[in-house]
Coordinates of C-alpha atoms in Angstrom, one line a residue:
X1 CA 152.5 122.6 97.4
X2 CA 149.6 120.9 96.7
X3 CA 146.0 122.7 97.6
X4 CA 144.2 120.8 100.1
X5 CA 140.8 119.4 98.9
X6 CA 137.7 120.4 100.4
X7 CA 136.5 118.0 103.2
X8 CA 132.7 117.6 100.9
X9 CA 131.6 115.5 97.9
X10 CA 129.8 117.0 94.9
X11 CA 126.8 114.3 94.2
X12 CA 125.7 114.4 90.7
X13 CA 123.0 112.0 88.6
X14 CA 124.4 111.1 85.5
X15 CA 123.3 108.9 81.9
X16 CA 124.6 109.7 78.6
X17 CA 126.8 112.9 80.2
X18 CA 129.4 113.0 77.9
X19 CA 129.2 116.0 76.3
X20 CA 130.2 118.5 79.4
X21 CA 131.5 115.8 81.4
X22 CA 134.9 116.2 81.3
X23 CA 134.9 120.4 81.8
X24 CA 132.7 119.7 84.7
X25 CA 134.7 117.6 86.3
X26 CA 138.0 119.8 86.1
X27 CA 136.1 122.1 87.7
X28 CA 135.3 120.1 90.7
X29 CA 139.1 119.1 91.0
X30 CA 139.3 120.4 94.3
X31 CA 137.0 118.4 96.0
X32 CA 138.0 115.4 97.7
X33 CA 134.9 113.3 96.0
X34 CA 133.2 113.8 93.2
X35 CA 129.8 111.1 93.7
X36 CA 128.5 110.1 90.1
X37 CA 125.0 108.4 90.6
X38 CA 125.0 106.7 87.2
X39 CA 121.4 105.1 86.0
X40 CA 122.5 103.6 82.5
X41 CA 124.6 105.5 80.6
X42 CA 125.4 103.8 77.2
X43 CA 128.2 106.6 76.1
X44 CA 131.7 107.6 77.4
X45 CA 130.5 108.9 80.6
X46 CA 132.1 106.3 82.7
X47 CA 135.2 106.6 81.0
X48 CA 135.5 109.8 81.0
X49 CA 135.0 109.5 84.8
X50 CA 137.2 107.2 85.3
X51 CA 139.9 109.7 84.1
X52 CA 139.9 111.5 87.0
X53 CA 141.0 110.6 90.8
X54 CA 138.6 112.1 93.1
X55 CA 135.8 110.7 91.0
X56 CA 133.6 107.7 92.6
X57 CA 130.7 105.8 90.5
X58 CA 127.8 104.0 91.8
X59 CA 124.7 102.7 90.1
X60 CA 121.3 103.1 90.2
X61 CA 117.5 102.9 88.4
X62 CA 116.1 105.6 88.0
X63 CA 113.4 106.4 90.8
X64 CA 113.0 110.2 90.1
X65 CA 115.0 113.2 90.6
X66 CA 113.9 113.5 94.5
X67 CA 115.1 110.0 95.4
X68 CA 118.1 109.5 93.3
X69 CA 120.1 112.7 94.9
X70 CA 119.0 111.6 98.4
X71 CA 120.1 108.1 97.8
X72 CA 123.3 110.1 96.1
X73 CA 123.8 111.8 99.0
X74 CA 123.1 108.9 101.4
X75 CA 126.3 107.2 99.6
X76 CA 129.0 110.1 99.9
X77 CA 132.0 110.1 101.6
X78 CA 131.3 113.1 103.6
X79 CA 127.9 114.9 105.1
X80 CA 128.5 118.3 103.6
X81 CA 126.7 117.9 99.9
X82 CA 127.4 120.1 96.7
X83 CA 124.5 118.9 94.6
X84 CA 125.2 119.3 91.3
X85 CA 124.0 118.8 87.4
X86 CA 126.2 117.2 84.8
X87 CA 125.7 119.9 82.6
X88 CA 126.9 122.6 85.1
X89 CA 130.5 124.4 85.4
X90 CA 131.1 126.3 88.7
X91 CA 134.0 129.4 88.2
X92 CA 136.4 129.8 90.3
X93 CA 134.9 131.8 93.1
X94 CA 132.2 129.7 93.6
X95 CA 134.8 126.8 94.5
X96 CA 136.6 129.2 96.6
X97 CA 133.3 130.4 98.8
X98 CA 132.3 126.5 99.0
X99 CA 135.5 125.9 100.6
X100 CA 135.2 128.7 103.3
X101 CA 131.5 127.4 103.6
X102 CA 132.6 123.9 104.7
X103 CA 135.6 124.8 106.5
X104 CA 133.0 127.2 108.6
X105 CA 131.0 123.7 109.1
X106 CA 127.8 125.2 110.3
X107 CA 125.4 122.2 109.4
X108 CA 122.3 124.0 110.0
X109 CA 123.3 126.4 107.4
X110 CA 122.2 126.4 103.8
X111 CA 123.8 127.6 100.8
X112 CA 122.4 129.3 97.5
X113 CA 124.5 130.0 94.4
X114 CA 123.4 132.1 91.4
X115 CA 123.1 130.0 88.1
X116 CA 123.7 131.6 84.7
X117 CA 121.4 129.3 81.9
X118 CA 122.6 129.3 78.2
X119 CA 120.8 128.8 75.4
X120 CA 122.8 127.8 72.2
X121 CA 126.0 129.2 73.5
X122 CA 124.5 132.8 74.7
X123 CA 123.4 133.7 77.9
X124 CA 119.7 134.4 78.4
X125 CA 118.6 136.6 81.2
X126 CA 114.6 136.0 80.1
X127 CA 112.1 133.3 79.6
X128 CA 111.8 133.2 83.6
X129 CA 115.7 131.7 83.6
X130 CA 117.6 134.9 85.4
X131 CA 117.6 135.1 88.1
X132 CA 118.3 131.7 89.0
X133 CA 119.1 131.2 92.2
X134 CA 119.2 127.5 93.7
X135 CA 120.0 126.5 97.4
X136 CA 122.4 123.5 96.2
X137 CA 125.1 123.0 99.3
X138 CA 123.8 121.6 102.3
X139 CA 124.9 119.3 105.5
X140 CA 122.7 116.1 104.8
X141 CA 122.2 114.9 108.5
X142 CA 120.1 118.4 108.6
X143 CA 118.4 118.8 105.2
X144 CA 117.6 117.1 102.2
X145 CA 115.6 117.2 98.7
X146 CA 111.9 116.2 99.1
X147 CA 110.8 112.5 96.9
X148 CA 109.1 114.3 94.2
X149 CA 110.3 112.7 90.6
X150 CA 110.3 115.8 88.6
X151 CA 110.7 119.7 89.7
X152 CA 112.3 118.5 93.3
X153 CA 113.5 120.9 95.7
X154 CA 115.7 121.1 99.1
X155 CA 113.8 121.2 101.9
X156 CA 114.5 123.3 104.9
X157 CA 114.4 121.9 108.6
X158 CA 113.2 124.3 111.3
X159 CA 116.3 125.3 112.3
X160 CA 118.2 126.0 109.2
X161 CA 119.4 129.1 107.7
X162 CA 120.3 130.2 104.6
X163 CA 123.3 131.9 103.0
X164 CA 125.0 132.5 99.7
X165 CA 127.4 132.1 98.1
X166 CA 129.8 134.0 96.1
X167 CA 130.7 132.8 92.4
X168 CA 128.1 131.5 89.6
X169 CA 127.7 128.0 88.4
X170 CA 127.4 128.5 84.5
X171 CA 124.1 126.2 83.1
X172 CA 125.0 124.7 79.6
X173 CA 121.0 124.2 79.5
X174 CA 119.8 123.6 75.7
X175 CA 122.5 123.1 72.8
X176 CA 119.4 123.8 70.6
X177 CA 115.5 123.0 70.3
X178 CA 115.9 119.3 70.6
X179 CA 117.0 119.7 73.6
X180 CA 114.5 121.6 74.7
X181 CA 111.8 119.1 73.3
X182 CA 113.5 116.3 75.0
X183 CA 113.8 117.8 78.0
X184 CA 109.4 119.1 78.0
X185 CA 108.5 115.8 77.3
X186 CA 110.7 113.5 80.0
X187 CA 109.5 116.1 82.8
X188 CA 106.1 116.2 81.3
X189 CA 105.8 112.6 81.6
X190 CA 107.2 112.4 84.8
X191 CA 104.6 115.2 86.0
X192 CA 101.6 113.0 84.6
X193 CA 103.0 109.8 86.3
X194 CA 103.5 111.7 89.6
X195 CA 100.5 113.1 89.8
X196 CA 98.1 110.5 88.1
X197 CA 95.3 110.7 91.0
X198 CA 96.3 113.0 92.7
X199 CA 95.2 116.3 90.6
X200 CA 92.4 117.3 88.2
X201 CA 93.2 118.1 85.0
X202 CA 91.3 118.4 81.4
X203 CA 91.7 119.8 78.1
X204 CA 90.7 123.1 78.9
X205 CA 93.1 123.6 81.6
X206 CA 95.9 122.2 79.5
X207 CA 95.2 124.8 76.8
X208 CA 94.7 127.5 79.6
X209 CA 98.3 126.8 81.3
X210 CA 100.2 126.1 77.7
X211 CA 98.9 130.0 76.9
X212 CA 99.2 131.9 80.0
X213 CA 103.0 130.1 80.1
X214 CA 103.8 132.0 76.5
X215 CA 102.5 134.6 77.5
X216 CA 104.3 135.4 80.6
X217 CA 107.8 134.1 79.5
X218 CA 108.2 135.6 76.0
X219 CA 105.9 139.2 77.3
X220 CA 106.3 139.7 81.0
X221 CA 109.7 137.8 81.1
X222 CA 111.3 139.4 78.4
X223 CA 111.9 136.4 76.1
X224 CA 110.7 138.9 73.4
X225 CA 113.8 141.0 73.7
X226 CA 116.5 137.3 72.7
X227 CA 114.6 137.0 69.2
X228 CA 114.2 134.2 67.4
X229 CA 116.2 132.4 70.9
X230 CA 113.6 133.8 73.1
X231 CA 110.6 132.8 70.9
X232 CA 111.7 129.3 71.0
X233 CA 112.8 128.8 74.7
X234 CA 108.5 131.0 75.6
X235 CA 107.5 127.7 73.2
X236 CA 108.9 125.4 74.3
X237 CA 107.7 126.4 77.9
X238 CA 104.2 126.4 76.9
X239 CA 104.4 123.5 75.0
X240 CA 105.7 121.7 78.1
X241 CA 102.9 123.3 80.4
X242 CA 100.4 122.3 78.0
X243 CA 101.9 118.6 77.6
X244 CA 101.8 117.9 81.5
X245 CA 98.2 118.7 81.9
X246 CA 97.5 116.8 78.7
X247 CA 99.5 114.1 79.5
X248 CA 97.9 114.1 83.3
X249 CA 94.5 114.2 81.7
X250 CA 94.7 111.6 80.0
X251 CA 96.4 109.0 82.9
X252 CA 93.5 109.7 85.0
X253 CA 90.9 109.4 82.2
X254 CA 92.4 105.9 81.7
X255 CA 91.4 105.0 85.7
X256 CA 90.0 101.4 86.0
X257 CA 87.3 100.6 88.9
X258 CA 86.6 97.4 90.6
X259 CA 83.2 97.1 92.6
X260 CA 83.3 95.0 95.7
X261 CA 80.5 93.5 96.6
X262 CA 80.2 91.9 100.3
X263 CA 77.4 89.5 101.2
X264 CA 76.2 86.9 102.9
X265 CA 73.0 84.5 102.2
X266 CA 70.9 86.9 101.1
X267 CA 70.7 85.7 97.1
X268 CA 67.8 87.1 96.0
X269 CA 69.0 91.2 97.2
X270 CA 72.2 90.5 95.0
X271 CA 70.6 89.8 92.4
X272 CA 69.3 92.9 92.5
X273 CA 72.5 94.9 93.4
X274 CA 73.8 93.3 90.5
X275 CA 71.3 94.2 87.9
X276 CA 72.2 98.1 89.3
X277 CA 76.0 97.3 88.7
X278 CA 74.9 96.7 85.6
X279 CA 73.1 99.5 85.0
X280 CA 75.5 102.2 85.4
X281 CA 76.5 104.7 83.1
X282 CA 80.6 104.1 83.8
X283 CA 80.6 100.7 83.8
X284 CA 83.5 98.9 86.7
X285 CA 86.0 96.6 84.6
X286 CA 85.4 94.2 87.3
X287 CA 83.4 93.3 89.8
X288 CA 84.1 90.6 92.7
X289 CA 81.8 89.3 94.7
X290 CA 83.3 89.1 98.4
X291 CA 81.4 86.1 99.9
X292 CA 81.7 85.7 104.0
X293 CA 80.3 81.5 103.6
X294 CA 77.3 81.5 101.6
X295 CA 75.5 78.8 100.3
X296 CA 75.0 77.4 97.1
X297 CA 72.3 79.3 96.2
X298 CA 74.4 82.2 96.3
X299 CA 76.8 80.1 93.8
X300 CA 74.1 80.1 91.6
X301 CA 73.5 83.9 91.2
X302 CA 76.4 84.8 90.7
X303 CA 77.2 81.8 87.6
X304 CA 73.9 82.7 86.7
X305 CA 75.1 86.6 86.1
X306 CA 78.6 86.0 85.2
X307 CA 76.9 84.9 81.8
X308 CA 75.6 87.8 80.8
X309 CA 77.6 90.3 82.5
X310 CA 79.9 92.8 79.9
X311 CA 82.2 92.7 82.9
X312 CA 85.3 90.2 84.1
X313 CA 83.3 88.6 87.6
X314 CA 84.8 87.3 91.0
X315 CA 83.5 85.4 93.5
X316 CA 86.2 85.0 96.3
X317 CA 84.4 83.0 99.3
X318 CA 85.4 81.6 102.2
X319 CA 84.2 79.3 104.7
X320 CA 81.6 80.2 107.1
X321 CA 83.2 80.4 110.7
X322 CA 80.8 83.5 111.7
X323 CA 80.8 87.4 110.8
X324 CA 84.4 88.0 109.6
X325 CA 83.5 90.8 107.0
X326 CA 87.1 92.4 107.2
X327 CA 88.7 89.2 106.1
X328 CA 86.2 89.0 103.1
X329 CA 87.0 92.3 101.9
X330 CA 91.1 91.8 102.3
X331 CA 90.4 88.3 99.9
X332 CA 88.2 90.8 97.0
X333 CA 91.3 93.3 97.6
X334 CA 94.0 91.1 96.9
X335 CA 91.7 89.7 94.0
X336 CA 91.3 93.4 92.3
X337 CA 93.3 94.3 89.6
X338 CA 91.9 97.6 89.4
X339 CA 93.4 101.4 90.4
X340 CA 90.0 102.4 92.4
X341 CA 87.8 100.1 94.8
X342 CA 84.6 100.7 95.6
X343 CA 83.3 98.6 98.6
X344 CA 79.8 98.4 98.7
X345 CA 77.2 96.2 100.6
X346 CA 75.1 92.8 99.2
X347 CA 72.3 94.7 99.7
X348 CA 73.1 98.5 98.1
X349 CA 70.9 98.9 95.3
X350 CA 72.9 101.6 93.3
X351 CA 72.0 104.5 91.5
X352 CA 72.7 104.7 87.8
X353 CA 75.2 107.2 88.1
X354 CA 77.2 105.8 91.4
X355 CA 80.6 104.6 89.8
X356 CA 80.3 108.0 87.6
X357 CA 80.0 109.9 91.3
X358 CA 82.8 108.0 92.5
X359 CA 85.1 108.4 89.9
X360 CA 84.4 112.0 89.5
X361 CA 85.9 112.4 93.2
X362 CA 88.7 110.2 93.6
X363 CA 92.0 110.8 94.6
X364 CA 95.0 109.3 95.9
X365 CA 95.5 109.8 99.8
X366 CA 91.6 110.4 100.2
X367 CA 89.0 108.4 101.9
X368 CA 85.7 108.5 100.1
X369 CA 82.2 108.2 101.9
X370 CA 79.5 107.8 99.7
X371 CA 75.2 108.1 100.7
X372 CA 73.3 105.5 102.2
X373 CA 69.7 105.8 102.0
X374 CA 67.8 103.2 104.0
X375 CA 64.3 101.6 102.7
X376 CA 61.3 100.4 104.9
X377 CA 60.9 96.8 105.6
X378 CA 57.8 97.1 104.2
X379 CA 59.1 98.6 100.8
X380 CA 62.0 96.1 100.7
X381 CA 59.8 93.4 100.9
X382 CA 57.8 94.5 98.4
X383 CA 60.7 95.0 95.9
X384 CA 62.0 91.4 96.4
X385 CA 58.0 89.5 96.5
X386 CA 58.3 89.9 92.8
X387 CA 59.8 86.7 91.6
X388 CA 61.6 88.0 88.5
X389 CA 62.8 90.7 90.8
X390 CA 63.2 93.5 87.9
X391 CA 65.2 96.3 89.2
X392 CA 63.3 98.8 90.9
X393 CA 63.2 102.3 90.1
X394 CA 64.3 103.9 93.3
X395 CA 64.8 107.8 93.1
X396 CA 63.6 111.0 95.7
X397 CA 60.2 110.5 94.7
X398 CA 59.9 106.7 95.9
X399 CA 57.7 105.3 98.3
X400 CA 59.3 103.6 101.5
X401 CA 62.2 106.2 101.6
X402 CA 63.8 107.5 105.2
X403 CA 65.4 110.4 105.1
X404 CA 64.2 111.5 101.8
X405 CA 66.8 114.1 101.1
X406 CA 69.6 111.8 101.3
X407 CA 68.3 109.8 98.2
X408 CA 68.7 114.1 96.2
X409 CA 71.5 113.7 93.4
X410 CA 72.9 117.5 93.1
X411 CA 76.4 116.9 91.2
X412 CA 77.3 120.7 91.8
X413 CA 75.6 121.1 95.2
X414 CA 77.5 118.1 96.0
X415 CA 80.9 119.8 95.3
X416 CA 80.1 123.0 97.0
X417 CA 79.4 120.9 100.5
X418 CA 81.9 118.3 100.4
X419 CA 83.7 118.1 103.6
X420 CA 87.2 117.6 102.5
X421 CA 90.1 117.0 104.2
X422 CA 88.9 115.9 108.0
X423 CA 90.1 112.4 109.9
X424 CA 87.3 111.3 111.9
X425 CA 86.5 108.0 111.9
X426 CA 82.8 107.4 113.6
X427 CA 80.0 107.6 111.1
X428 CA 82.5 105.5 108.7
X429 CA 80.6 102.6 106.8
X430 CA 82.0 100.2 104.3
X431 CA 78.6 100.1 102.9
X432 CA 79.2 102.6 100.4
X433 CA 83.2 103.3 100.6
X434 CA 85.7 104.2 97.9
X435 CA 89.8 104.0 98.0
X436 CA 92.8 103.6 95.8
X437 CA 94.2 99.8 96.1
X438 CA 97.4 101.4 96.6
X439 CA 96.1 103.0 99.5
X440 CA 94.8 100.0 100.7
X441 CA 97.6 98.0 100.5
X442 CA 99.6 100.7 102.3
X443 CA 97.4 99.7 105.6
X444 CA 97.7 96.0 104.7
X445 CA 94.0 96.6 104.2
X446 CA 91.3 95.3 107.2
X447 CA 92.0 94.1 110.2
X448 CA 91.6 90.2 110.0
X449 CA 91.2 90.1 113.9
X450 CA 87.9 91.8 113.6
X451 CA 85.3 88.6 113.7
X452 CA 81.5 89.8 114.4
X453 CA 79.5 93.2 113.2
X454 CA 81.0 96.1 114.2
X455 CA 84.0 98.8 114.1
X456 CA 86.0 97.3 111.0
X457 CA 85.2 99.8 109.5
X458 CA 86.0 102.5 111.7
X459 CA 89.8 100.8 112.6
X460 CA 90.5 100.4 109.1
X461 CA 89.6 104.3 108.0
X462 CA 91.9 105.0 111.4
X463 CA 94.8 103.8 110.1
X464 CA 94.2 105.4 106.8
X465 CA 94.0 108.6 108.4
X466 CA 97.5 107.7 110.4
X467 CA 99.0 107.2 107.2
X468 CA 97.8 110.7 105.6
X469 CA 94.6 109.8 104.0
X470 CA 91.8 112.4 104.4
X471 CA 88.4 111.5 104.5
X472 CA 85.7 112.9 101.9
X473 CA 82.0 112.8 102.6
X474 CA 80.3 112.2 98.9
X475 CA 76.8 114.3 99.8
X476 CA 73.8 113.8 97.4
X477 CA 75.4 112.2 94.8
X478 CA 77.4 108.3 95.2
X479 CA 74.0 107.4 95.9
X480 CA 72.7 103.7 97.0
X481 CA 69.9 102.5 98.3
X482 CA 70.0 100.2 101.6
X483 CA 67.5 97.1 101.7
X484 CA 66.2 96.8 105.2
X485 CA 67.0 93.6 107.1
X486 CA 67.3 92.6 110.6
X487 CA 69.8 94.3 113.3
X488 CA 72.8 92.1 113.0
X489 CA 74.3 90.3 116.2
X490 CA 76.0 92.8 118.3
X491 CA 77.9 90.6 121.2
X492 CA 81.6 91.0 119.8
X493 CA 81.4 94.7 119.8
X494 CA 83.5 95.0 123.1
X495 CA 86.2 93.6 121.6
X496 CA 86.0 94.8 118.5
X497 CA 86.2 98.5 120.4
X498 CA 89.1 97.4 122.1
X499 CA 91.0 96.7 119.1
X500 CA 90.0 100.1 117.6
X501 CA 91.4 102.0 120.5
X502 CA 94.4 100.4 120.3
X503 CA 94.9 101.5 117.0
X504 CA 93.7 105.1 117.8
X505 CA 96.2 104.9 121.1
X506 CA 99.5 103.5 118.9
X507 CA 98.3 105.3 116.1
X508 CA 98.9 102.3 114.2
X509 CA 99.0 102.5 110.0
X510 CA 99.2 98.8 109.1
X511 CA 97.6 95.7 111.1
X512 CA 99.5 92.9 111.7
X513 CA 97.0 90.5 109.8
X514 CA 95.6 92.0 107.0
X515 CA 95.2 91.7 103.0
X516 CA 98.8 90.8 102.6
X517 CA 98.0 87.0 103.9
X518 CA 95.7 86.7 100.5
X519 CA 98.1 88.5 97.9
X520 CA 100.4 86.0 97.2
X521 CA 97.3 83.6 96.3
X522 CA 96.0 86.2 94.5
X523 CA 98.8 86.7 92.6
X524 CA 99.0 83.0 91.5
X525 CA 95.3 83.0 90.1
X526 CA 96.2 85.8 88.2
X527 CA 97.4 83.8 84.9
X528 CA 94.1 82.0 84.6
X529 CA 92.7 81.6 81.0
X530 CA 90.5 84.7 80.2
X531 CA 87.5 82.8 78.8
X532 CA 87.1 80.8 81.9
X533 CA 89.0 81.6 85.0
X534 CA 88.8 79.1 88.7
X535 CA 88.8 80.8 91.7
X536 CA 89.7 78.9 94.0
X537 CA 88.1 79.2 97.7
X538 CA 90.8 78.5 100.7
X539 CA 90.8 75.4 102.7
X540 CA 90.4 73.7 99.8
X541 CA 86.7 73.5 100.4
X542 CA 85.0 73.7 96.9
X543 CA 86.3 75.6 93.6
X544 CA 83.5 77.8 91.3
X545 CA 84.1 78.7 88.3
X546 CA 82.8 81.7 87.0
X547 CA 82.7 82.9 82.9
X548 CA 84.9 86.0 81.8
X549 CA 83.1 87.7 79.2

């Protein structure tokens, strides 16, 4: 009589599987369905999967190692899950305790197995491989693996708890060091692209990790006792520590900026804001010029510095129909082509190290504040009475400073005060503001409804904060220096409030008219000629062309 299959499906990723396949398979003969998530194999795999019954293949890129056994998961036949590699062979007694496990059916459970790894045919109980012990069956509707791409892992729900199982699932891991090499650099690659912005990393630490790693597997993990097997598997470990922090250095080194400048009729104090762009020691690859209706004279200074500038320049405009800042911001977003943004005002003189002090603190998922220091009315019109307005050299010691302290640049002070991590939202200003595009986008960017001064801002970072961004206040260094003008028009600030309570309320993380109305114009502009790109202003009102150089 035939042995009743066990009511779960064994979910396993697959490409180029062919060399354990088939014994891996016969060993999952008593489940009713074996789930191959295939994601371009080019040798026998599917036909030696198609030789057995209980096997079922679906298709799929590859989105990392996180995702693709959810999604495998997701497509099974049944809810209890045996995850499984293609290069693992379960004994006997580990099928038999998975079939108790499931005929139990206690979903909130969780199961462990012990895995044995080989190395070139021998089992190696060193290198940090033994024990090995791997929560891999599990009820889907009440666990699951997390969305990291490389080094993913179950996670637990509250109310689960964990058992294991009886049996070993033998680990065919590396035939020999190619293997091994293949293997450090696709997960050191993966590492680098899933963490690019998100961690620090440099040459020294690289070094640093790739060292303490031999160290500890092939000393304190006893990869000295396997010989010339266990000198090989503590180098290749260190090789593939070193490789990920090299390989992460490296992605964030390559980070490309895009300043934002907003402004409004005020020619002759972008000019100057320009010059300082200019004058930084990390140069932007862009910068974009996010005009709320000015008029021609505005044209003019910006032509006039496209020229000369070392720098692609954009001047997105549209028509004047009152204070709608938001909406000029979303049109420089959707214009950017860079990783980082940094929003800044028409009239923020910037400090030669700014961008540097930007860039030395982004991150993914964090909100960055930067320093505003405000100058007289009488300095500011001093500053701009000189006709060939040269850029002026604004610094602590200045003249017509408030709140001298603010204008201190202290890189390491700066670090040691930095108030990471918190969510409020008042003292917010897009005067001196730095995010990820990415991050942007994820709000669908500022609120569009917003028309006259006031709370943009402050909705905008709200939502960011409901989607998981953390703010970080960029303290005597990010510095810029604030030209005085008149109090702007205040009589829309009612309803401005109102809409940023109702995002605080709903805790909303996108607004229903945001950046996303711009990209697809964006997009279309984006295969101008390099020399001498049109950007064309909505409503069809007027087209300016500005010089790439």
């Amino acid at each position: 009589m035939p042995t009743k299959k066990i009511p779960a499906s064994a979910a396993m990723l697959v490409k180029n599987s062919e060399r354990y396949l088939a014994e891996v398979l016969a060993a999952l003969a008593d489940f009713d369905e074996v789930l191959l998530l295939d994601n371009g194999s080019t040798d026998r795999t599917l036909e030696i999967a198609a030789g057995f019954a209980n096997v079922r293949v679906c298709k799929h890129g590859f989105t990392g190692f996180g995702p693709m056994k959810n999604l495998a998961a997701s497509m099974a036949k049944h809810p209890w899950i045996f995850s499984i590699d293609s290069d693992e062979v379960p004994d006997a007694e580990l099928i038999a305790s998975i079939r108790a496990a499931v005929e139990h059916n206690d979903p909130n459970t969780v199961y462990t197995l012990s895995r044995l790894n080989h190395y070139n045919g021998r089992f190696i109980k060193a290198c940090g491989w033994y024990p090995d012990i791997l929560p891999r069956l599990y009820h889907r509707n009440y666990a699951g693996f997390n969305n990291r791409r490389v080094h993913e892992s179950l996670q637990l729900g509250p109310k689960n708890h964990v058992r294991s199982l009886k049996g070993h699932l033998k680990h065919y891991s590396f035939q020999n060091a190619e293997g091994l090499i293949q293997k450090m650099q696709q997960y050191s690659t993966l590492y680098a692209e899933e963490n690019r912005y998100r961690k620090t990393s440099s040459v020294f630490k690289a070094v640093l990790h790739g060292g303490t790693s031999f160290l500890k597997n092939y000393f304190l993990k006893r990869g000295i006792f396997y010989g010339a097997d266990g000198l090989i598997i503590s180098t290749a470990n260190a090789q593939g520590s070193y490789y990920k922090y090299i390989k992460l250095y490296e992605h964030n080194r390559n980070m490309s900026v895009s300043l934002i400048i907003t402004t409004y009729n005020r020619p002759d104090a972008l000019a100057l804001v320009l010059k300082s762009a200019l004058a930084q020691t990390r140069l932007p690859q862009e910068i974009i010029i996010a005009d709320d209706g000015s008029d021609r004279r505005t044209t003019e200074v910006v032509g006039k510095f496209a020229r000369v500038s070392p720098v692609t320049v954009k001047h997105t405009w549209q028509k004047d129909e009152g204070f709608r800042a938001a909406q000029s911001r979303n049109r420089a977003i959707a214009a950017a082509s860079s990783d980082y943004l940094i929003i800044i005002d028409g009239d923020m003189v910037l400090d030669p190290s700014f961008i540097a002090d930007h860039i030395a603190v982004a991150r993914k998922g964090r909100l960055i504040q930067g320093t505003r220091v405000l100058i007289s009315q009488t300095r500011t019109e001093e500053i701009l009475a000189d006709r060939l307005l040269p850029l002026p050299d604004l610094s602590f010691y200045s003249g017509g400073i408030k709140k001298r302290l603010s204008a201190l640049r202290l890189t390491k002070l700066s670090k040691l005060i930095a108030k990471r991590g918190n969510r409020k939202h008042k003292g917010i200003k897009s005067c001196n503001m730095g995010f990820f595009r990415d991050d942007a986008l994820a709000v669908n960017g500022f609120n569009n409804d917003f028309v006259g001064w006031g709370r943009e801002d402050s909705e905008f970072a709200a939502r960011c904060y409901h989607n998981g961004m953390k703010r970080h206040n960029l303290k005597f260094a990010g510095v810029a220096y604030h030209l005085w003008h008149n109090e702007a028009e205040r009589a829309a600030l009612p309803q401005n409030d109102a809409l940023l309570e109702a995002t605080l309320n709903e805790k909303k993380t996108r607004c229903e008219r945001g950046v996303d109305e711009f990209l697809e114009t964006a997009a279309e502009q984006g295969g101008d000629a390099p020399k001498l790109s049109r950007v064309s202003h909505d409503l069809g009102t007027r087209n300016i062309f500005c010089r790439e150089l």
